[in-house]
Short mmCIF file of the C-alpha atoms (twelve columns), coordinates in Angstrom:
data_MODEL
# 
_entry.id   MODEL 
# 
loop_
_atom_site.group_PDB 
_atom_site.id 
_atom_site.type_symbol 
_atom_site.label_atom_id 
_atom_site.label_alt_id 
_atom_site.label_comp_id 
_atom_site.label_asym_id 
_atom_site.label_seq_id 
_atom_site.Cartn_x 
_atom_site.Cartn_y 
_atom_site.Cartn_z 
_atom_site.pdbx_PDB_model_num 
ATOM 1   C CA . MET A 1   138.078 89.668  127.616 1 
ATOM 2   C CA . GLY A 2   138.370 87.395  130.660 1 
ATOM 3   C CA . ARG A 3   136.764 83.993  131.018 1 
ATOM 4   C CA . ALA A 4   134.365 85.325  133.666 1 
ATOM 5   C CA . ALA A 5   132.756 87.749  131.235 1 
ATOM 6   C CA . TRP A 6   132.309 84.989  128.658 1 
ATOM 7   C CA . SER A 7   130.916 82.599  131.238 1 
ATOM 8   C CA . VAL A 8   128.197 85.031  132.288 1 
ATOM 9   C CA . LEU A 9   126.880 84.816  128.733 1 
ATOM 10  C CA . LEU A 10  127.294 81.102  128.307 1 
ATOM 11  C CA . ALA A 11  123.608 80.303  128.550 1 
ATOM 12  C CA . VAL A 12  121.770 83.558  127.825 1 
ATOM 13  C CA . GLY A 13  124.070 84.876  125.095 1 
ATOM 14  C CA . ILE A 14  124.218 81.691  123.078 1 
ATOM 15  C CA . GLY A 15  120.885 80.140  123.976 1 
ATOM 16  C CA . LEU A 16  122.465 76.916  125.272 1 
ATOM 17  C CA . ALA A 17  121.441 75.927  128.768 1 
ATOM 18  C CA . ALA A 18  124.473 74.320  130.349 1 
ATOM 19  C CA . PRO A 19  123.284 72.039  133.128 1 
ATOM 20  C CA . ALA A 20  124.411 72.427  136.707 1 
ATOM 21  C CA . THR A 21  126.526 69.709  138.281 1 
ATOM 22  C CA . ALA A 22  123.701 68.900  140.641 1 
ATOM 23  C CA . HIS A 23  121.276 68.290  137.783 1 
ATOM 24  C CA . ALA A 24  118.489 65.885  138.636 1 
ATOM 25  C CA . GLN A 25  119.024 62.350  137.403 1 
ATOM 26  C CA . ALA A 26  117.182 61.545  134.172 1 
ATOM 27  C CA . SER A 27  114.507 58.871  134.279 1 
ATOM 28  C CA . PRO A 28  115.143 55.549  132.513 1 
ATOM 29  C CA . LYS A 29  112.669 56.625  129.840 1 
ATOM 30  C CA . ASP A 30  114.521 59.899  129.255 1 
ATOM 31  C CA . LYS A 31  117.872 58.092  129.178 1 
ATOM 32  C CA . ALA A 32  116.576 55.699  126.535 1 
ATOM 33  C CA . ALA A 33  115.212 58.536  124.394 1 
ATOM 34  C CA . ALA A 34  118.453 60.490  124.762 1 
ATOM 35  C CA . GLU A 35  120.548 57.474  123.757 1 
ATOM 36  C CA . ALA A 36  118.422 56.853  120.654 1 
ATOM 37  C CA . LEU A 37  118.741 60.477  119.576 1 
ATOM 38  C CA . PHE A 38  122.483 60.446  120.217 1 
ATOM 39  C CA . LEU A 39  123.078 57.328  118.135 1 
ATOM 40  C CA . GLU A 40  120.964 58.690  115.273 1 
ATOM 41  C CA . ALA A 41  122.866 61.987  115.354 1 
ATOM 42  C CA . LYS A 42  126.214 60.144  115.224 1 
ATOM 43  C CA . LYS A 43  125.134 58.322  112.072 1 
ATOM 44  C CA . MET A 44  124.117 61.619  110.477 1 
ATOM 45  C CA . MET A 45  127.462 63.202  111.346 1 
ATOM 46  C CA . GLU A 46  129.297 60.246  109.813 1 
ATOM 47  C CA . ALA A 47  127.276 60.932  106.645 1 
ATOM 48  C CA . ASP A 48  128.157 64.667  106.807 1 
ATOM 49  C CA . GLN A 49  124.533 65.547  107.617 1 
ATOM 50  C CA . TYR A 50  125.486 68.023  110.327 1 
ATOM 51  C CA . GLN A 51  122.544 70.383  109.878 1 
ATOM 52  C CA . ASP A 52  120.155 67.562  110.759 1 
ATOM 53  C CA . ALA A 53  122.380 66.077  113.450 1 
ATOM 54  C CA . CYS A 54  122.730 69.201  115.628 1 
ATOM 55  C CA . PRO A 55  119.039 69.457  116.668 1 
ATOM 56  C CA . LYS A 56  119.015 65.764  117.655 1 
ATOM 57  C CA . LEU A 57  122.095 66.229  119.834 1 
ATOM 58  C CA . GLU A 58  120.495 69.271  121.462 1 
ATOM 59  C CA . GLU A 59  117.392 67.259  122.317 1 
ATOM 60  C CA . SER A 60  119.473 64.321  123.536 1 
ATOM 61  C CA . HIS A 61  121.342 66.608  125.925 1 
ATOM 62  C CA . LYS A 62  118.064 67.994  127.267 1 
ATOM 63  C CA . GLN A 63  116.746 64.497  127.942 1 
ATOM 64  C CA . ASP A 64  119.955 63.282  129.636 1 
ATOM 65  C CA . PRO A 65  122.717 65.910  130.118 1 
ATOM 66  C CA . ALA A 66  126.192 64.517  129.508 1 
ATOM 67  C CA . ALA A 67  129.623 65.953  128.754 1 
ATOM 68  C CA . GLY A 68  130.103 63.505  125.904 1 
ATOM 69  C CA . THR A 69  126.924 64.685  124.192 1 
ATOM 70  C CA . LEU A 70  128.044 68.309  124.537 1 
ATOM 71  C CA . MET A 71  131.387 67.518  122.945 1 
ATOM 72  C CA . TYR A 72  129.665 66.010  119.918 1 
ATOM 73  C CA . LEU A 73  127.287 68.990  119.782 1 
ATOM 74  C CA . ALA A 74  130.174 71.495  119.912 1 
ATOM 75  C CA . HIS A 75  131.854 69.684  117.029 1 
ATOM 76  C CA . CYS A 76  128.543 69.762  115.113 1 
ATOM 77  C CA . TYR A 77  128.280 73.532  115.621 1 
ATOM 78  C CA . GLU A 78  131.792 73.986  114.273 1 
ATOM 79  C CA . LYS A 79  130.928 72.001  111.162 1 
ATOM 80  C CA . THR A 80  127.845 74.178  110.561 1 
ATOM 81  C CA . LYS A 81  129.949 77.367  110.879 1 
ATOM 82  C CA . ARG A 82  128.591 78.503  114.238 1 
ATOM 83  C CA . PRO A 83  131.812 79.119  116.174 1 
ATOM 84  C CA . ALA A 84  130.181 81.142  118.960 1 
ATOM 85  C CA . ARG A 85  127.789 78.333  119.836 1 
ATOM 86  C CA . ALA A 86  130.610 75.813  119.466 1 
ATOM 87  C CA . TRP A 87  132.824 77.787  121.872 1 
ATOM 88  C CA . ALA A 88  130.087 78.049  124.499 1 
ATOM 89  C CA . THR A 89  129.306 74.347  124.169 1 
ATOM 90  C CA . TRP A 90  132.962 73.361  124.555 1 
ATOM 91  C CA . ARG A 91  133.099 75.455  127.716 1 
ATOM 92  C CA . ALA A 92  129.971 73.760  129.043 1 
ATOM 93  C CA . ALA A 93  131.467 70.348  128.262 1 
ATOM 94  C CA . GLU A 94  134.678 71.352  130.053 1 
ATOM 95  C CA . SER A 95  132.709 72.324  133.143 1 
ATOM 96  C CA . MET A 96  130.698 69.085  133.203 1 
ATOM 97  C CA . ALA A 97  133.771 66.925  132.645 1 
ATOM 98  C CA . ARG A 98  135.625 68.630  135.483 1 
ATOM 99  C CA . ALA A 99  132.682 68.108  137.822 1 
ATOM 100 C CA . ALA A 100 132.541 64.436  136.841 1 
ATOM 101 C CA . GLY A 101 136.291 63.981  137.343 1 
ATOM 102 C CA . LYS A 102 136.955 63.142  133.689 1 
ATOM 103 C CA . ALA A 103 140.254 64.940  133.179 1 
ATOM 104 C CA . GLU A 104 140.837 63.878  129.585 1 
ATOM 105 C CA . ARG A 105 137.472 65.219  128.398 1 
ATOM 106 C CA . GLU A 106 138.014 68.391  130.419 1 
ATOM 107 C CA . LYS A 107 141.399 68.975  128.763 1 
ATOM 108 C CA . THR A 108 140.088 68.307  125.249 1 
ATOM 109 C CA . SER A 109 137.110 70.628  125.705 1 
ATOM 110 C CA . ARG A 110 139.285 73.421  127.126 1 
ATOM 111 C CA . GLU A 111 141.774 73.229  124.265 1 
ATOM 112 C CA . LYS A 112 138.991 73.269  121.679 1 
ATOM 113 C CA . ALA A 113 137.416 76.327  123.296 1 
ATOM 114 C CA . GLU A 114 140.718 78.182  123.513 1 
ATOM 115 C CA . ALA A 115 141.403 77.491  119.834 1 
ATOM 116 C CA . LEU A 116 138.102 79.107  118.887 1 
ATOM 117 C CA . GLU A 117 138.203 82.039  121.290 1 
ATOM 118 C CA . SER A 118 140.548 84.205  119.226 1 
ATOM 119 C CA . THR A 119 138.337 83.887  116.133 1 
ATOM 120 C CA . LEU A 120 135.030 84.863  117.712 1 
ATOM 121 C CA . SER A 121 133.019 87.964  116.915 1 
ATOM 122 C CA . SER A 122 131.274 89.660  119.814 1 
ATOM 123 C CA . LEU A 123 128.211 91.770  120.523 1 
ATOM 124 C CA . ARG A 124 127.815 94.166  123.424 1 
ATOM 125 C CA . ILE A 125 124.312 95.338  124.358 1 
ATOM 126 C CA . ASN A 126 124.521 98.617  126.272 1 
ATOM 127 C CA . VAL A 127 121.519 99.693  128.327 1 
ATOM 128 C CA . PRO A 128 121.820 103.261 129.704 1 
ATOM 129 C CA . ALA A 129 120.421 103.907 133.173 1 
ATOM 130 C CA . ASP A 130 117.432 105.893 131.878 1 
ATOM 131 C CA . ALA A 131 116.567 103.047 129.488 1 
ATOM 132 C CA . LYS A 132 116.373 100.442 132.281 1 
ATOM 133 C CA . LEU A 133 112.603 100.572 132.619 1 
ATOM 134 C CA . PRO A 134 110.587 98.284  134.907 1 
ATOM 135 C CA . GLY A 135 109.867 95.011  133.144 1 
ATOM 136 C CA . LEU A 136 112.370 95.705  130.354 1 
ATOM 137 C CA . GLU A 137 113.062 92.591  128.290 1 
ATOM 138 C CA . ILE A 138 115.757 92.281  125.640 1 
ATOM 139 C CA . LYS A 139 115.875 89.428  123.153 1 
ATOM 140 C CA . ARG A 140 118.602 88.513  120.713 1 
ATOM 141 C CA . ASP A 141 117.338 86.410  117.827 1 
ATOM 142 C CA . GLY A 142 114.287 85.509  119.893 1 
ATOM 143 C CA . GLU A 143 116.237 84.443  123.005 1 
ATOM 144 C CA . VAL A 144 116.033 86.474  126.209 1 
ATOM 145 C CA . VAL A 145 119.241 88.245  127.230 1 
ATOM 146 C CA . ALA A 146 119.465 88.229  131.030 1 
ATOM 147 C CA . PRO A 147 120.091 91.591  132.757 1 
ATOM 148 C CA . ALA A 148 123.340 90.174  134.178 1 
ATOM 149 C CA . SER A 149 124.783 90.085  130.658 1 
ATOM 150 C CA . TRP A 150 123.796 93.640  129.657 1 
ATOM 151 C CA . GLY A 151 126.927 95.608  128.883 1 
ATOM 152 C CA . GLU A 152 129.047 92.463  128.494 1 
ATOM 153 C CA . ALA A 153 130.550 91.356  125.185 1 
ATOM 154 C CA . ALA A 154 128.899 88.094  124.135 1 
ATOM 155 C CA . PRO A 155 130.166 85.758  121.411 1 
ATOM 156 C CA . ILE A 156 128.032 85.841  118.301 1 
ATOM 157 C CA . ASP A 157 128.042 83.935  115.033 1 
ATOM 158 C CA . GLN A 158 128.291 85.521  111.609 1 
ATOM 159 C CA . GLY A 159 125.084 86.333  109.738 1 
ATOM 160 C CA . ASP A 160 121.917 88.366  110.238 1 
ATOM 161 C CA . HIS A 161 120.696 89.092  113.757 1 
ATOM 162 C CA . GLU A 162 117.920 91.030  115.443 1 
ATOM 163 C CA . ILE A 163 117.581 92.743  118.809 1 
ATOM 164 C CA . SER A 164 114.054 93.303  120.126 1 
ATOM 165 C CA . VAL A 165 113.180 95.287  123.251 1 
ATOM 166 C CA . THR A 166 109.862 95.497  125.105 1 
ATOM 167 C CA . ALA A 167 108.546 96.964  128.350 1 
ATOM 168 C CA . PRO A 168 105.039 97.352  129.809 1 
ATOM 169 C CA . GLY A 169 103.303 100.476 128.507 1 
ATOM 170 C CA . ARG A 170 106.060 101.203 126.005 1 
ATOM 171 C CA . LYS A 171 106.369 100.851 122.253 1 
ATOM 172 C CA . PRO A 172 108.478 97.867  121.137 1 
ATOM 173 C CA . TRP A 173 111.848 98.595  119.549 1 
ATOM 174 C CA . LYS A 174 113.823 96.464  117.103 1 
ATOM 175 C CA . ALA A 175 117.209 96.662  115.431 1 
ATOM 176 C CA . SER A 176 118.627 94.411  112.733 1 
ATOM 177 C CA . PHE A 177 122.318 94.030  112.022 1 
ATOM 178 C CA . LYS A 178 124.738 91.687  110.298 1 
ATOM 179 C CA . ILE A 179 127.971 90.168  111.523 1 
ATOM 180 C CA . GLY A 180 130.231 89.817  108.515 1 
ATOM 181 C CA . ALA A 181 133.896 89.121  109.096 1 
ATOM 182 C CA . ALA A 182 135.378 87.047  111.897 1 
ATOM 183 C CA . ARG A 183 136.542 88.823  115.078 1 
ATOM 184 C CA . SER A 184 134.041 91.643  114.521 1 
ATOM 185 C CA . LYS A 185 133.108 93.681  117.578 1 
ATOM 186 C CA . GLU A 186 129.627 95.183  117.478 1 
ATOM 187 C CA . THR A 187 127.734 97.304  120.002 1 
ATOM 188 C CA . VAL A 188 124.000 97.978  120.177 1 
ATOM 189 C CA . GLU A 189 122.749 100.923 122.243 1 
ATOM 190 C CA . ILE A 190 119.280 100.405 123.668 1 
ATOM 191 C CA . PRO A 191 117.217 103.633 123.542 1 
ATOM 192 C CA . VAL A 192 114.588 104.775 126.021 1 
ATOM 193 C CA . LEU A 193 111.381 103.191 124.764 1 
ATOM 194 C CA . GLU A 194 108.629 105.607 123.790 1 
ATOM 195 C CA . THR A 195 105.422 105.648 125.777 1 
ATOM 196 C CA . GLU A 196 102.540 103.988 123.985 1 
ATOM 197 C CA . GLY A 197 100.200 106.580 122.454 1 
ATOM 198 C CA . ALA A 198 102.772 109.381 122.782 1 
ATOM 199 C CA . ALA A 199 102.834 110.029 119.041 1 
ATOM 200 C CA . ALA A 200 100.015 111.958 117.433 1 
ATOM 201 C CA . ALA A 201 97.189  109.597 116.653 1 
ATOM 202 C CA . PRO A 202 94.012  110.094 114.612 1 
ATOM 203 C CA . ALA A 203 91.366  111.847 116.651 1 
ATOM 204 C CA . SER A 204 88.852  109.543 118.265 1 
ATOM 205 C CA . THR A 205 85.124  109.910 117.691 1 
ATOM 206 C CA . ALA A 206 84.781  111.802 120.949 1 
ATOM 207 C CA . ASP A 207 87.465  114.296 119.939 1 
ATOM 208 C CA . LYS A 208 86.016  115.086 116.547 1 
ATOM 209 C CA . LYS A 209 84.156  118.372 116.210 1 
ATOM 210 C CA . PRO A 210 80.758  118.490 114.536 1 
ATOM 211 C CA . SER A 211 81.120  118.891 110.832 1 
ATOM 212 C CA . GLU A 212 80.717  122.443 109.626 1 
ATOM 213 C CA . PRO A 213 79.621  123.663 106.226 1 
ATOM 214 C CA . PRO A 214 82.642  124.389 104.060 1 
ATOM 215 C CA . THR A 215 83.598  128.004 103.723 1 
ATOM 216 C CA . ALA A 216 84.056  129.709 100.402 1 
ATOM 217 C CA . ALA A 217 87.788  129.020 100.562 1 
ATOM 218 C CA . GLN A 218 87.160  125.365 101.340 1 
ATOM 219 C CA . ASP A 219 84.780  124.988 98.411  1 
ATOM 220 C CA . ALA A 220 87.602  125.575 95.968  1 
ATOM 221 C CA . SER A 221 89.198  122.442 94.622  1 
ATOM 222 C CA . PRO A 222 91.906  121.809 92.021  1 
ATOM 223 C CA . ALA A 223 89.375  119.905 89.938  1 
ATOM 224 C CA . SER A 224 87.214  122.990 89.447  1 
ATOM 225 C CA . PHE A 225 88.133  125.278 86.582  1 
ATOM 226 C CA . TRP A 226 85.564  127.905 87.487  1 
ATOM 227 C CA . THR A 227 86.675  131.180 89.020  1 
ATOM 228 C CA . GLN A 228 84.685  134.207 89.987  1 
ATOM 229 C CA . GLN A 229 86.184  136.105 87.085  1 
ATOM 230 C CA . LYS A 230 85.076  133.491 84.562  1 
ATOM 231 C CA . ILE A 231 81.588  133.479 86.038  1 
ATOM 232 C CA . GLY A 232 81.555  137.247 85.686  1 
ATOM 233 C CA . PHE A 233 82.347  137.036 81.986  1 
ATOM 234 C CA . VAL A 234 79.638  134.413 81.452  1 
ATOM 235 C CA . VAL A 235 77.030  136.421 83.336  1 
ATOM 236 C CA . GLY A 236 78.046  139.598 81.518  1 
ATOM 237 C CA . ALA A 237 77.785  137.818 78.168  1 
ATOM 238 C CA . ALA A 238 74.296  136.620 79.108  1 
ATOM 239 C CA . GLY A 239 73.416  140.222 79.909  1 
ATOM 240 C CA . LEU A 240 74.516  141.343 76.465  1 
ATOM 241 C CA . VAL A 241 72.373  138.599 74.947  1 
ATOM 242 C CA . GLY A 242 69.441  139.909 76.970  1 
ATOM 243 C CA . LEU A 243 70.022  143.435 75.734  1 
ATOM 244 C CA . GLY A 244 70.205  142.128 72.177  1 
ATOM 245 C CA . ALA A 245 66.932  140.252 72.678  1 
ATOM 246 C CA . GLY A 246 65.354  143.410 74.033  1 
ATOM 247 C CA . ALA A 247 66.428  145.336 70.970  1 
ATOM 248 C CA . TYR A 248 65.045  142.615 68.684  1 
ATOM 249 C CA . PHE A 249 61.636  142.491 70.367  1 
ATOM 250 C CA . GLY A 250 61.526  146.283 70.520  1 
ATOM 251 C CA . LEU A 251 61.970  146.504 66.762  1 
ATOM 252 C CA . ARG A 252 59.406  143.727 66.309  1 
ATOM 253 C CA . ALA A 253 56.889  145.620 68.452  1 
ATOM 254 C CA . SER A 254 57.418  148.766 66.396  1 
ATOM 255 C CA . SER A 255 57.016  146.826 63.141  1 
ATOM 256 C CA . LYS A 256 53.800  145.111 64.251  1 
ATOM 257 C CA . GLU A 257 52.361  148.407 65.411  1 
ATOM 258 C CA . LYS A 258 53.004  149.980 61.998  1 
ATOM 259 C CA . ASP A 259 51.422  146.993 60.246  1 
ATOM 260 C CA . SER A 260 48.333  147.281 62.408  1 
ATOM 261 C CA . ASN A 261 47.803  150.942 61.507  1 
ATOM 262 C CA . SER A 262 46.590  150.044 58.017  1 
ATOM 263 C CA . HIS A 263 43.831  147.933 59.558  1 
ATOM 264 C CA . CYS A 264 42.598  150.608 61.949  1 
ATOM 265 C CA . MET A 265 40.751  153.895 61.529  1 
ATOM 266 C CA . ALA A 266 43.147  156.839 61.427  1 
ATOM 267 C CA . GLU A 267 40.944  158.955 63.680  1 
ATOM 268 C CA . ASN A 268 40.472  156.168 66.227  1 
ATOM 269 C CA . GLN A 269 43.127  153.479 66.656  1 
ATOM 270 C CA . ASN A 270 40.804  151.475 68.902  1 
ATOM 271 C CA . TRP A 271 38.571  150.720 65.888  1 
ATOM 272 C CA . CYS A 272 40.389  147.990 63.981  1 
ATOM 273 C CA . ASP A 273 39.435  144.935 62.037  1 
ATOM 274 C CA . GLU A 274 40.387  141.461 63.220  1 
ATOM 275 C CA . THR A 275 43.775  141.571 61.505  1 
ATOM 276 C CA . GLY A 276 44.536  144.952 63.012  1 
ATOM 277 C CA . LEU A 277 43.562  143.744 66.496  1 
ATOM 278 C CA . ALA A 278 45.818  140.680 66.118  1 
ATOM 279 C CA . LEU A 279 48.750  142.746 64.901  1 
ATOM 280 C CA . ASN A 280 48.220  145.242 67.698  1 
ATOM 281 C CA . LYS A 281 48.200  142.424 70.264  1 
ATOM 282 C CA . GLN A 282 51.446  141.025 68.834  1 
ATOM 283 C CA . ALA A 283 52.999  144.484 69.037  1 
ATOM 284 C CA . GLN A 284 52.030  144.817 72.710  1 
ATOM 285 C CA . ASP A 285 53.400  141.344 73.557  1 
ATOM 286 C CA . ALA A 286 56.678  142.040 71.760  1 
ATOM 287 C CA . GLU A 287 56.950  145.345 73.618  1 
ATOM 288 C CA . LYS A 288 56.561  143.601 76.986  1 
ATOM 289 C CA . VAL A 289 59.169  140.971 76.096  1 
ATOM 290 C CA . ALA A 290 61.523  143.718 74.942  1 
ATOM 291 C CA . ILE A 291 61.127  145.573 78.240  1 
ATOM 292 C CA . GLY A 292 61.780  142.362 80.237  1 
ATOM 293 C CA . ALA A 293 64.793  141.494 78.111  1 
ATOM 294 C CA . PHE A 294 66.235  144.995 78.498  1 
ATOM 295 C CA . VAL A 295 65.803  144.835 82.297  1 
ATOM 296 C CA . ALA A 296 67.272  141.329 82.607  1 
ATOM 297 C CA . GLY A 297 70.102  142.169 80.226  1 
ATOM 298 C CA . GLY A 298 70.958  145.259 82.194  1 
ATOM 299 C CA . VAL A 299 70.963  143.383 85.497  1 
ATOM 300 C CA . LEU A 300 73.096  140.547 84.136  1 
ATOM 301 C CA . THR A 301 75.554  142.908 82.517  1 
ATOM 302 C CA . ALA A 302 75.938  144.858 85.756  1 
ATOM 303 C CA . ALA A 303 76.323  141.651 87.775  1 
ATOM 304 C CA . GLY A 304 78.986  140.379 85.376  1 
ATOM 305 C CA . ILE A 305 80.956  143.591 85.699  1 
ATOM 306 C CA . VAL A 306 80.800  143.382 89.511  1 
ATOM 307 C CA . LEU A 307 81.963  139.749 89.530  1 
ATOM 308 C CA . VAL A 308 84.898  140.489 87.232  1 
ATOM 309 C CA . LEU A 309 86.011  143.563 89.177  1 
ATOM 310 C CA . THR A 310 85.752  141.900 92.619  1 
ATOM 311 C CA . ALA A 311 87.380  138.559 91.690  1 
ATOM 312 C CA . PRO A 312 90.570  137.733 93.691  1 
ATOM 313 C CA . SER A 313 93.572  138.147 91.455  1 
ATOM 314 C CA . GLY A 314 94.640  134.759 90.121  1 
ATOM 315 C CA . GLN A 315 93.142  132.871 93.080  1 
ATOM 316 C CA . PRO A 316 90.565  130.156 92.441  1 
ATOM 317 C CA . THR A 317 87.451  130.490 94.525  1 
ATOM 318 C CA . SER A 318 84.237  128.632 94.672  1 
ATOM 319 C CA . ALA A 319 82.003  129.182 91.684  1 
ATOM 320 C CA . PRO A 320 79.182  131.598 92.561  1 
ATOM 321 C CA . LYS A 321 75.885  129.820 92.306  1 
ATOM 322 C CA . VAL A 322 74.190  131.762 89.528  1 
ATOM 323 C CA . GLY A 323 71.214  130.677 87.477  1 
ATOM 324 C CA . LEU A 324 69.915  132.265 84.280  1 
ATOM 325 C CA . ALA A 325 66.593  131.138 82.843  1 
ATOM 326 C CA . PRO A 326 64.044  132.559 80.417  1 
ATOM 327 C CA . ARG A 327 60.639  133.324 81.805  1 
ATOM 328 C CA . VAL A 328 57.415  134.097 79.967  1 
ATOM 329 C CA . ALA A 329 54.240  134.888 81.826  1 
ATOM 330 C CA . PRO A 330 51.032  136.670 80.994  1 
ATOM 331 C CA . GLY A 331 51.993  140.268 80.637  1 
ATOM 332 C CA . PHE A 332 55.713  139.610 81.034  1 
ATOM 333 C CA . GLY A 333 58.594  138.032 79.110  1 
ATOM 334 C CA . GLY A 334 62.326  138.029 79.741  1 
ATOM 335 C CA . TRP A 335 65.180  136.410 81.669  1 
ATOM 336 C CA . VAL A 336 65.433  135.697 85.406  1 
ATOM 337 C CA . LEU A 337 68.781  135.867 87.263  1 
ATOM 338 C CA . SER A 338 68.946  133.962 90.558  1 
ATOM 339 C CA . GLY A 339 71.590  132.676 92.955  1 
ATOM 340 C CA . ASN A 340 74.205  134.049 95.343  1 
ATOM 341 C CA . TRP A 341 77.678  135.522 94.852  1 
# 
């Protein structure tokens, strides 16, 4: 790759703002602050504290741009294993030295940059035409990548990196990648950002339909073990119990009636003593209960048969709402079946 392509990315690709030759003169206060930072950074570098020295050199260069500061900063980047930043900084120092007429510094900076160039890894960010949306912004590791550098291979240091892309009215997009070996060449393709709200979203309150009562199919749930067929067996069994109760009270009525005969006149059963009247009353009550039990038992048995025969084969349904309760009233006794199915 030619020097022009690298130079386009000198500031935006590396995040180092190389000053222009016509940079405004620093104020005396800024010069003093820059000098103090520079001297402190030099002491740190002499003590092999490069990680702490680099930020101080960066700030010193911002306060009072100078080729000498950049040369120290480039060396600091090399010591902290950031060859891409070191290369860009050597190139910036070369440019400043040339503008200032300092040939020796220019030569040293150029040679240092050329020595690093063959070892650099690179990243190319491709932006297809349909992905170039209005207001599109691309950042690499939090630093904006200028549109002029899209599609150009930029030097990049080894390690983990992240590309983030945003545009007005579009969903953000991110991609993480890692530069492992030296001289790696990576490419990131920027996709067309999705429109915000394009994906299916939960219905808003206005879109929700009024709640409707659940249908029979909706009533069924895995937690319920009831099926129509099981209900049919239960109801049918209750019917058989009712028939059995009817038979019992029928026999009891017959027995009480026979017992009362010995306490009544043979020619007139309406003439009975007190015991006969009581036994006769018990016989009548038992007869009524027997009739009610027979009727209820018959209804329940028939209902059970219908439920069993009409149950969906092997499919759980909602449990029919059926109620079975005994009922005794003056002149009536038996079981009452209620509900819906």
